[in-house]
Amino acid sequence: MRVLSGIQPTGRFHWGNYFGAIRQYIDLQSDNEAYYFIANLHALTTVREADQLRQNTLDAVLDLLALGLDPDRATLFVQSDVPEVSELCWLLMSGTPMGLLERCVSYKDKIAKGLTANAGLFTYPVLQAADILIYDAEVVPVGLDQVQHVEVCRDIAQSFNHHFGETFVLPKPSVLEATAKVPGTDGEKMSKSYDNTIEIFEPLKPQRKKIMRITTDSRPMEDAKEPEGDHLFQLFACFADAAELAEMAAMYRRGGFGYGEVKKAIADASERYFEEPRAKREEFAAHPARVAEILADGASQARKKASEVLNRAKKACGVSG
Ligand code: ADP
Ligand code: TRP
């Protein structure tokens, strides 16, 4: 299968990004032809500081490498290093109805949060469609909030194919149900824009403090509690194996424990879980030339595939012979 996903460098990655999206990238890289990229052109719709965007992009690459993305198995690159994608985006634009973009929840959310409605923000899903279609991707691993964008991509591809003849492969989203919506420190969906994130690589001490401050209900300690739907239990489940999870569920149902114990268990488990990636990240950060080489190789591999599909699309719609 051909797998593709992108992630925006809009800030440091958090547990939601990892369990919703990044972990799938790693799982899928072994038995598939996988393409993963840092969506810096998409980030430009909201990050308006050049140095910040450059730094975020590098941080994103280091995070992915540290978390196990293997450049010998997957093609890792930066979106803007494949200029073909912007050209394909334009070819798709004229066949994209305004109504389709107006229905996109992520655009409406961003406007509701007070972001200025720029054209890039509105046409964001068309560039995302180009990202996916230009690699003939069949499967797109994402968290729940990106499923609509993959569906928009299918609509755009279908209408192009219908109008100009079979050109694009229709992709499908891949979502890990259990971790499709990792809760944040306030119990709502963890997201950079809600200021409720726990970053994967933030220093351990402040991270532990943050975990200990996660909001909880005020039920008395003696009460038995239902684990399903409890956000602390959901967070613990991200890190625990089946036996640890069963033990924690039993503790909830027995009652007589404090939420502080669960928080401590989350802090301990997450520290163990990300111990090796923390060390790997330092190692990559100390070798910038190696990282630059990985990205250059990734871009050149990605461009090979991208130019093939772009030529196919240009021929189909009559802008080349
Ligand atoms: P954020 O909401 O923090 O801005 P992004 O929108 O950049 O995160 O998401 C990057 C990837 O991580 C997407 O595939 C998205 O679906 C996934 N993701 C983000 N937050 C979560 C979460 N809380 N649970 C599961 N997946 C998530
Ligand atoms: N919109 C995605 C996000 O915010 C990032 C993205 C850009 C993407 N292009 C993509 C995801 C292509 C999957 C496929 O997370």
Coordinates of C-alpha atoms and ligand atoms in Angstrom, one line a residue:
M1 CA 0.0 0.0 0.0
R2 CA 1.1 3.6 -0.6
V3 CA 0.7 5.5 2.7
L4 CA 1.0 9.3 3.1
S5 CA 0.6 11.8 5.9
G6 CA 1.6 15.3 6.8
I7 CA 1.8 17.2 10.0
Q8 CA 2.0 21.0 10.5
P9 CA 4.9 22.6 12.3
T10 CA 2.8 25.0 14.3
G11 CA 4.4 24.1 17.7
R12 CA 5.9 21.2 19.5
F13 CA 4.2 17.9 19.1
H14 CA 2.0 16.6 22.0
W15 CA 0.7 13.3 23.2
G16 CA -2.5 13.7 21.0
N17 CA -0.3 14.1 17.9
Y18 CA 1.7 11.1 18.8
F19 CA -1.1 8.6 19.7
G20 CA -3.5 10.0 17.1
A21 CA -1.2 10.3 14.1
I22 CA 2.6 9.8 14.6
R23 CA 2.4 6.3 16.1
Q24 CA 0.5 5.2 13.0
Y25 CA 3.1 6.7 10.7
I26 CA 5.7 4.5 12.5
D27 CA 3.6 1.4 12.5
L28 CA 2.8 1.7 8.8
Q29 CA 6.3 2.5 7.6
S30 CA 7.5 -1.2 7.6
D31 CA 5.3 -3.0 5.2
N32 CA 4.2 -0.1 3.0
E33 CA 5.6 2.5 0.7
A34 CA 5.3 5.5 3.1
Y35 CA 5.7 9.2 2.5
Y36 CA 5.6 11.6 5.5
F37 CA 6.2 15.3 5.4
I38 CA 6.2 18.5 7.5
A39 CA 3.4 20.7 6.2
N40 CA 5.2 24.1 6.4
L41 CA 3.1 25.6 3.5
H42 CA 0.0 24.8 5.5
A43 CA 1.6 26.2 8.7
L44 CA 2.2 29.5 6.8
T45 CA -1.6 30.1 7.0
T46 CA -1.1 30.7 10.8
V47 CA 2.6 31.0 11.7
R48 CA 3.5 34.4 10.4
E49 CA 7.1 34.6 11.8
A50 CA 9.8 33.4 9.4
D51 CA 12.3 32.3 12.0
Q52 CA 9.7 30.7 14.1
L53 CA 8.4 28.7 11.1
R54 CA 12.0 27.6 10.2
Q55 CA 12.7 26.5 13.8
N56 CA 9.3 24.7 14.1
T57 CA 10.0 22.8 10.9
L58 CA 13.4 21.6 12.2
D59 CA 11.9 20.7 15.6
A60 CA 9.2 18.7 13.8
V61 CA 11.7 16.7 11.8
L62 CA 13.8 15.9 14.9
D63 CA 10.7 14.9 16.8
L64 CA 9.6 12.5 14.1
L65 CA 13.1 10.9 13.7
A66 CA 13.4 10.6 17.5
L67 CA 10.0 8.9 17.7
G68 CA 11.0 6.2 15.3
L69 CA 10.4 7.5 11.8
D70 CA 13.0 5.6 9.9
P71 CA 14.3 7.3 6.7
D72 CA 15.5 3.9 5.4
R73 CA 11.9 2.8 5.3
A74 CA 9.9 5.9 4.8
T75 CA 10.4 9.0 2.7
L76 CA 10.6 12.0 5.0
F77 CA 10.6 15.5 3.6
V78 CA 9.5 19.1 4.0
Q79 CA 6.4 20.0 1.9
S80 CA 7.9 23.1 0.3
D81 CA 10.8 21.1 -1.0
V82 CA 8.4 19.6 -3.5
P83 CA 7.2 22.6 -5.5
E84 CA 5.1 20.3 -7.8
V85 CA 2.5 20.2 -5.0
S86 CA 1.7 23.9 -5.3
E87 CA 1.3 23.5 -9.0
L88 CA -1.1 20.6 -8.6
C89 CA -3.0 22.6 -6.0
W90 CA -3.8 25.2 -8.6
L91 CA -5.0 22.6 -11.1
L92 CA -7.4 21.3 -8.5
M93 CA -8.6 24.7 -7.4
S94 CA -10.8 25.4 -10.4
G95 CA -12.7 22.2 -9.9
T96 CA -13.3 22.8 -6.2
P97 CA -16.8 24.2 -5.4
M98 CA -16.8 27.0 -2.8
G99 CA -19.5 25.2 -0.9
L100 CA -17.3 22.2 -0.3
L101 CA -14.7 24.4 1.4
E102 CA -17.4 26.4 3.3
R103 CA -18.5 23.2 5.0
C104 CA -15.0 22.4 6.4
V105 CA -15.2 22.3 10.2
S106 CA -11.5 23.1 10.7
Y107 CA -11.8 26.4 8.7
K108 CA -15.0 27.3 10.7
D109 CA -13.2 26.5 14.0
K110 CA -10.2 28.6 13.2
I111 CA -12.4 31.6 12.3
A112 CA -14.5 31.1 15.4
K113 CA -11.2 31.2 17.4
G114 CA -10.5 34.7 16.0
L115 CA -8.0 33.9 13.2
T116 CA -8.3 36.3 10.2
A117 CA -9.9 34.6 7.3
N118 CA -7.1 34.6 4.7
A119 CA -7.4 32.8 1.3
G120 CA -4.8 30.2 2.4
L121 CA -6.8 29.2 5.4
F122 CA -9.9 28.8 3.2
T123 CA -8.2 26.8 0.5
Y124 CA -6.2 24.8 2.9
P125 CA -8.0 21.5 2.1
V126 CA -7.2 21.9 -1.6
L127 CA -3.5 22.0 -0.9
Q128 CA -4.0 19.0 1.4
A129 CA -5.8 17.2 -1.5
A130 CA -2.8 18.0 -3.7
D131 CA -0.4 16.6 -1.0
I132 CA -2.3 13.3 -1.0
L133 CA -3.1 12.9 -4.7
I134 CA 0.4 13.8 -5.9
Y135 CA 1.8 10.5 -4.4
D136 CA -1.1 8.3 -5.5
A137 CA -1.6 7.7 -1.8
E138 CA -4.1 5.0 -0.9
V139 CA -4.1 5.3 2.9
V140 CA -3.8 8.5 5.0
P141 CA -3.1 8.0 8.7
V142 CA -4.6 10.9 10.7
G143 CA -6.5 11.7 13.9
L144 CA -10.3 12.1 13.8
D145 CA -10.3 15.8 13.1
Q146 CA -8.6 15.3 9.7
V147 CA -11.0 12.7 8.4
Q148 CA -13.2 15.4 6.8
H149 CA -10.2 16.8 4.9
V150 CA -9.4 13.3 3.4
E151 CA -13.1 13.1 2.4
V152 CA -12.8 16.5 0.7
C153 CA -9.7 15.2 -1.1
R154 CA -11.7 12.2 -2.4
D155 CA -14.5 14.5 -3.6
I156 CA -12.0 16.7 -5.4
A157 CA -10.3 13.7 -7.0
Q158 CA -13.5 12.1 -8.0
S159 CA -14.8 15.2 -9.7
F160 CA -11.4 15.7 -11.6
N161 CA -11.5 12.0 -12.7
H162 CA -15.1 12.4 -13.8
H163 CA -14.4 15.5 -15.8
F164 CA -11.0 14.7 -17.3
G165 CA -10.8 10.9 -17.1
E166 CA -9.2 8.6 -14.6
T167 CA -6.2 10.5 -13.2
F168 CA -6.1 10.2 -9.4
V169 CA -6.2 7.3 -6.9
L170 CA -8.9 7.7 -4.3
P171 CA -7.4 7.7 -0.8
K172 CA -8.9 6.5 2.5
P173 CA -8.3 7.9 6.0
S174 CA -6.9 5.5 8.6
V175 CA -7.9 6.3 12.2
L176 CA -6.9 4.5 15.4
E177 CA -10.2 4.3 17.1
A178 CA -8.8 3.9 20.6
T179 CA -6.7 7.1 20.5
A180 CA -8.6 9.1 17.9
K181 CA -9.2 11.8 20.4
V182 CA -6.7 12.0 23.2
P183 CA -7.9 14.2 26.0
G184 CA -5.9 17.3 27.2
T185 CA -5.2 18.6 30.7
D186 CA -8.7 20.0 30.9
G187 CA -10.4 16.8 29.7
E188 CA -11.3 18.3 26.3
K189 CA -9.5 17.1 23.1
M190 CA -5.8 17.8 23.5
S191 CA -4.9 20.6 21.0
K192 CA -2.3 23.3 20.7
S193 CA -5.1 25.8 20.2
Y194 CA -6.8 24.9 23.5
D195 CA -3.7 25.4 25.6
N196 CA -4.2 22.0 27.2
T197 CA -1.3 20.0 25.7
I198 CA 1.4 17.8 27.2
E199 CA 4.3 18.0 24.9
I200 CA 6.2 14.8 24.2
F201 CA 9.7 16.3 24.7
E202 CA 9.1 19.0 27.3
P203 CA 11.5 18.8 30.3
L204 CA 10.4 16.1 32.7
K205 CA 10.0 18.2 35.8
P206 CA 7.5 20.8 34.5
Q207 CA 5.8 18.0 32.5
R208 CA 5.2 16.0 35.7
K209 CA 3.8 19.1 37.4
K210 CA 1.4 19.6 34.5
I211 CA 0.3 16.0 34.7
M212 CA -0.3 16.4 38.5
R213 CA -2.5 19.5 37.7
I214 CA -4.8 17.7 35.2
T215 CA -8.4 18.6 36.1
T216 CA -10.6 16.0 37.7
D217 CA -14.0 15.8 39.2
S218 CA -14.5 16.1 42.9
R219 CA -16.0 12.8 43.8
P220 CA -14.9 11.5 47.2
M221 CA -12.0 9.0 47.3
E222 CA -14.1 6.2 48.7
D223 CA -16.5 6.2 45.7
A224 CA -16.2 3.4 43.1
K225 CA -15.7 5.0 39.7
E226 CA -16.4 3.9 36.2
P227 CA -13.1 4.0 34.2
E228 CA -14.7 4.2 30.7
G229 CA -15.0 7.8 29.7
D230 CA -12.7 9.1 32.5
H231 CA -10.0 11.2 30.9
L232 CA -7.3 10.2 33.3
F233 CA -8.0 6.6 32.6
Q234 CA -7.9 7.4 28.9
L235 CA -4.5 9.0 29.2
F236 CA -3.2 6.0 31.3
A237 CA -4.5 3.7 28.6
C238 CA -2.2 5.4 26.0
F239 CA 0.8 4.1 27.8
A240 CA -0.3 0.9 29.6
D241 CA -0.3 -2.7 28.4
A242 CA -3.4 -4.8 28.8
A243 CA -2.5 -6.2 32.2
E244 CA -1.7 -2.7 33.6
L245 CA -4.9 -1.4 32.2
A246 CA -7.0 -4.2 33.7
E247 CA -5.4 -3.5 37.1
M248 CA -6.2 0.2 36.8
A249 CA -9.8 -0.5 35.8
A250 CA -10.2 -2.8 38.8
M251 CA -8.9 0.0 41.1
Y252 CA -11.4 2.5 39.7
R253 CA -14.3 0.0 40.3
R254 CA -13.1 -0.8 43.8
G255 CA -12.8 2.9 44.8
G256 CA -10.8 4.1 47.8
F257 CA -8.0 5.7 45.8
G258 CA -7.1 9.3 44.9
Y259 CA -6.8 10.7 41.4
G260 CA -3.2 11.7 42.4
E261 CA -2.3 8.0 42.2
V262 CA -3.5 7.8 38.7
K263 CA -1.7 10.9 37.7
K264 CA 1.5 9.5 39.2
A265 CA 1.0 6.3 37.3
I266 CA 0.6 8.4 34.0
A267 CA 3.7 10.4 34.8
D268 CA 5.8 7.3 35.5
A269 CA 4.5 5.4 32.5
S270 CA 5.0 8.3 30.1
E271 CA 8.5 8.9 31.3
R272 CA 9.4 5.3 30.6
Y273 CA 7.6 5.3 27.3
F274 CA 9.5 8.3 25.9
E275 CA 12.8 7.7 27.5
E276 CA 14.5 6.2 24.4
P277 CA 13.1 8.8 22.0
R278 CA 14.4 11.6 24.3
A279 CA 17.9 10.2 24.0
K280 CA 17.5 9.7 20.2
R281 CA 16.3 13.3 19.8
E282 CA 19.5 14.7 21.4
E283 CA 21.6 12.4 19.1
F284 CA 19.9 13.7 16.0
A285 CA 20.0 17.4 17.2
A286 CA 23.8 17.0 17.6
H287 CA 24.1 15.9 13.9
P288 CA 22.4 18.6 11.8
A289 CA 24.3 17.6 8.6
R290 CA 22.9 14.1 8.8
V291 CA 19.4 15.5 9.3
A292 CA 19.8 17.8 6.3
E293 CA 20.9 14.8 4.2
I294 CA 17.9 12.8 5.2
L295 CA 15.6 15.7 4.1
A296 CA 17.4 16.2 0.8
D297 CA 17.2 12.5 0.0
G298 CA 13.5 12.5 1.0
A299 CA 12.7 15.5 -1.2
S300 CA 14.4 14.1 -4.2
Q301 CA 12.6 10.7 -3.8
A302 CA 9.3 12.5 -3.3
R303 CA 9.8 14.8 -6.3
K304 CA 10.3 11.8 -8.6
K305 CA 6.8 10.4 -7.8
A306 CA 5.2 13.9 -7.6
S307 CA 6.4 15.0 -11.0
E308 CA 5.1 11.8 -12.5
V309 CA 1.6 12.4 -11.1
L310 CA 1.7 16.1 -11.9
N311 CA 2.5 15.4 -15.6
R312 CA -0.4 12.9 -15.7
A313 CA -2.8 15.6 -14.3
K314 CA -1.5 18.4 -16.6
K315 CA -2.0 16.2 -19.7
A316 CA -5.5 15.2 -18.5
C317 CA -6.7 18.8 -18.1
G318 CA -5.0 20.2 -21.1
V319 CA -2.3 22.4 -19.8
S320 CA 0.4 20.3 -21.4
G321 CA 0.6 18.3 -24.6
Ligands
ADP1 P1 -3.4 20.5 17.1 O1 -4.9 20.2 17.2 O2 -2.7 20.4 18.3 O3 -3.2 21.8 16.3 P2 -2.9 19.2 14.5 O4 -4.2 19.7 14.0 O5 -1.6 19.9 14.0 O6 -2.9 19.3 16.1 O7 -2.8 17.7 14.3 C1 -1.8 16.9 13.8 C2 -2.2 15.4 13.7 O8 -2.4 15.0 15.1 C3 -3.5 15.2 13.0 O9 -3.5 14.0 12.3 C4 -4.6 15.2 14.1 O10 -5.7 14.5 13.7 C5 -3.8 14.5 15.2 N1 -4.3 14.9 16.5 C6 -4.2 16.2 17.1 N2 -4.7 16.2 18.3 C7 -5.1 15.0 18.6 C8 -5.8 14.4 19.7 N3 -6.1 15.1 20.8 N4 -6.1 13.1 19.6 C9 -5.8 12.3 18.5 N5 -5.2 12.9 17.4 C10 -4.9 14.1 17.4
TRP2 N1 -4.0 19.3 7.8 C1 -3.2 18.3 8.5 C2 -3.2 18.7 10.0 O1 -3.5 19.8 10.4 C3 -1.8 18.3 8.0 C4 -1.7 17.9 6.6 C5 -1.3 18.6 5.5 C6 -2.0 16.6 6.1 N2 -1.4 17.9 4.4 C7 -1.8 16.6 4.7 C8 -2.4 15.4 6.7 C9 -1.9 15.5 3.9 C10 -2.6 14.3 5.9 C11 -2.4 14.3 4.5 O2 -2.9 17.8 10.8

